[in-house]
PDB file of C-alpha atoms in Angstrom:
ATOM      1  CA  MET A  19      51.883 -38.053  26.926  1.00 91.00           C
ATOM      2  CA  ARG A  20      51.648 -40.258  29.828  1.00 93.00           C
ATOM      3  CA  ALA A  21      54.709 -42.132  28.670  1.00 94.00           C
ATOM      4  CA  PHE A  22      56.839 -39.203  28.685  1.00 95.00           C
ATOM      5  CA  PHE A  23      56.188 -38.457  32.300  1.00 95.00           C
ATOM      6  CA  GLU A  24      56.689 -42.170  33.316  1.00 95.00           C
ATOM      7  CA  GLY A  25      59.849 -41.667  31.540  1.00 95.00           C
ATOM      8  CA  ILE A  26      60.826 -38.585  33.629  1.00 96.00           C
ATOM      9  CA  GLN A  27      59.742 -40.480  36.703  1.00 95.00           C
ATOM     10  CA  THR A  28      61.921 -43.551  35.862  1.00 95.00           C
ATOM     11  CA  LEU A  29      64.875 -41.125  35.191  1.00 95.00           C
ATOM     12  CA  PHE A  30      64.634 -39.597  38.663  1.00 94.00           C
ATOM     13  CA  VAL A  31      63.601 -42.479  40.774  1.00 92.00           C
ATOM     14  CA  ASP A  32      65.623 -45.299  39.108  1.00 92.00           C
ATOM     15  CA  PHE A  33      68.772 -43.424  38.286  1.00 93.00           C
ATOM     16  CA  LEU A  34      69.407 -39.672  39.700  1.00 94.00           C
ATOM     17  CA  PHE A  35      67.916 -40.436  43.361  1.00 93.00           C
ATOM     18  CA  LYS A  36      69.769 -43.742  43.756  1.00 93.00           C
ATOM     19  CA  PRO A  37      72.677 -41.997  45.739  1.00 89.00           C
ATOM     20  CA  LEU A  38      70.206 -40.348  48.112  1.00 88.00           C
ATOM     21  CA  ASP A  39      68.511 -43.788  48.550  1.00 90.00           C
ATOM     22  CA  TRP A  40      71.892 -45.150  49.430  1.00 91.00           C
ATOM     23  CA  LEU A  41      72.543 -42.378  52.183  1.00 88.00           C
ATOM     24  CA  ARG A  42      69.225 -42.978  53.522  1.00 88.00           C
ATOM     25  CA  ALA A  43      70.035 -46.748  53.906  1.00 91.00           C
ATOM     26  CA  LEU A  44      73.441 -45.776  55.338  1.00 90.00           C
ATOM     27  CA  GLU A  45      72.032 -43.587  58.005  1.00 88.00           C
ATOM     28  CA  LEU A  46      70.284 -46.691  59.723  1.00 90.00           C
ATOM     29  CA  SER A  47      73.762 -48.325  60.167  1.00 92.00           C
ATOM     30  CA  ASN A  48      76.065 -45.324  60.570  1.00 91.00           C
ATOM     31  CA  TRP A  49      74.900 -41.705  61.305  1.00 90.00           C
ATOM     32  CA  TRP A  50      78.144 -40.131  61.013  1.00 90.00           C
ATOM     33  CA  LEU A  51      79.057 -41.576  57.659  1.00 88.00           C
ATOM     34  CA  ALA A  52      75.698 -40.623  56.311  1.00 87.00           C
ATOM     35  CA  ASN A  53      76.017 -37.212  57.315  1.00 91.00           C
ATOM     36  CA  ILE A  54      79.795 -36.572  56.490  1.00 91.00           C
ATOM     37  CA  PHE A  55      78.614 -34.861  53.206  1.00 86.00           C
ATOM     38  CA  SER A  56      76.497 -32.421  54.989  1.00 90.00           C
ATOM     39  CA  TRP A  57      79.208 -31.553  57.244  1.00 94.00           C
ATOM     40  CA  ILE A  58      81.866 -31.023  54.516  1.00 95.00           C
ATOM     41  CA  ALA A  59      79.133 -28.637  52.624  1.00 94.00           C
ATOM     42  CA  ILE A  60      78.680 -26.792  55.915  1.00 97.00           C
ATOM     43  CA  LEU A  61      82.563 -26.324  56.376  1.00 98.00           C
ATOM     44  CA  ILE A  62      82.950 -25.265  52.696  1.00 98.00           C
ATOM     45  CA  CYS A  63      80.233 -22.676  52.930  1.00 98.00           C
ATOM     46  CA  ALA A  64      81.569 -21.328  56.269  1.00 98.00           C
ATOM     47  CA  TYR A  65      85.021 -20.970  54.791  1.00 98.00           C
ATOM     48  CA  TYR A  66      83.810 -18.980  51.829  1.00 98.00           C
ATOM     49  CA  THR A  67      81.598 -16.782  54.008  1.00 98.00           C
ATOM     50  CA  VAL A  68      84.614 -15.938  56.172  1.00 98.00           C
ATOM     51  CA  TYR A  69      86.655 -15.370  52.835  1.00 98.00           C
ATOM     52  CA  TRP A  70      83.919 -13.143  51.360  1.00 97.00           C
ATOM     53  CA  CYS A  71      83.649 -11.103  54.733  1.00 96.00           C
ATOM     54  CA  GLN A  72      87.487 -10.533  54.667  1.00 96.00           C
ATOM     55  CA  GLU A  73      87.395  -9.453  51.192  1.00 93.00           C
ATOM     56  CA  LEU A  74      84.557  -6.856  51.939  1.00 90.00           C
ATOM     57  CA  LYS A  75      86.501  -5.647  54.781  1.00 92.00           C
ATOM     58  CA  LYS A  76      89.593  -5.124  52.652  1.00 92.00           C
ATOM     59  CA  HIS A  77      87.484  -3.054  50.152  1.00 87.00           C
ATOM     60  CA  GLN A  78      86.057  -0.994  52.806  1.00 86.00           C
ATOM     61  CA  ASP A  79      89.367  -0.157  54.487  1.00 89.00           C
ATOM     62  CA  ASN A  80      90.758   0.927  51.033  1.00 88.00           C
ATOM     63  CA  ASN A  81      87.670   3.183  50.552  1.00 82.00           C
ATOM     64  CA  GLU A  82      87.015   1.485  47.205  1.00 78.00           C
ATOM     65  CA  GLU A  83      83.304   0.891  48.009  1.00 73.00           C
ATOM     66  CA  ASN A  84      80.971   3.560  47.115  1.00 67.00           C
ATOM     67  CA  GLN A  85      78.221   3.652  49.685  1.00 67.00           C
ATOM     68  CA  ASP A  86      76.284   6.545  48.449  1.00 66.00           C
ATOM     69  CA  THR A  87      72.700   5.732  48.093  1.00 64.00           C
ATOM     70  CA  THR A  88      72.741   6.926  44.535  1.00 65.00           C
ATOM     71  CA  ALA A  89      75.478   4.521  43.564  1.00 62.00           C
ATOM     72  CA  HIS A  90      72.831   2.949  41.482  1.00 67.00           C
ATOM     73  CA  SER A  91      70.469   4.649  39.327  1.00 68.00           C
ATOM     74  CA  PHE A  92      67.380   2.807  40.308  1.00 68.00           C
ATOM     75  CA  LEU A  93      67.790   3.994  44.007  1.00 64.00           C
ATOM     76  CA  SER A  94      67.868   7.771  43.135  1.00 58.00           C
TER      77      SER A  94
END
């Protein structure tokens, strides 16, 4: 049983976390390059948040959204 858990440890530490170790080492030499992935993820999330809000506004303007509190059976 111990070998099984050591195998899981080896999988994560030696293989799956290698890109994160690379980013941690890169941060010491270039902060901007190390954090570019975070900034890209933030920009993508911000874009889709704005997109989702615009879609909700479209549905609300067309009166397609049922805002009655009994719209779902578990609310009544």
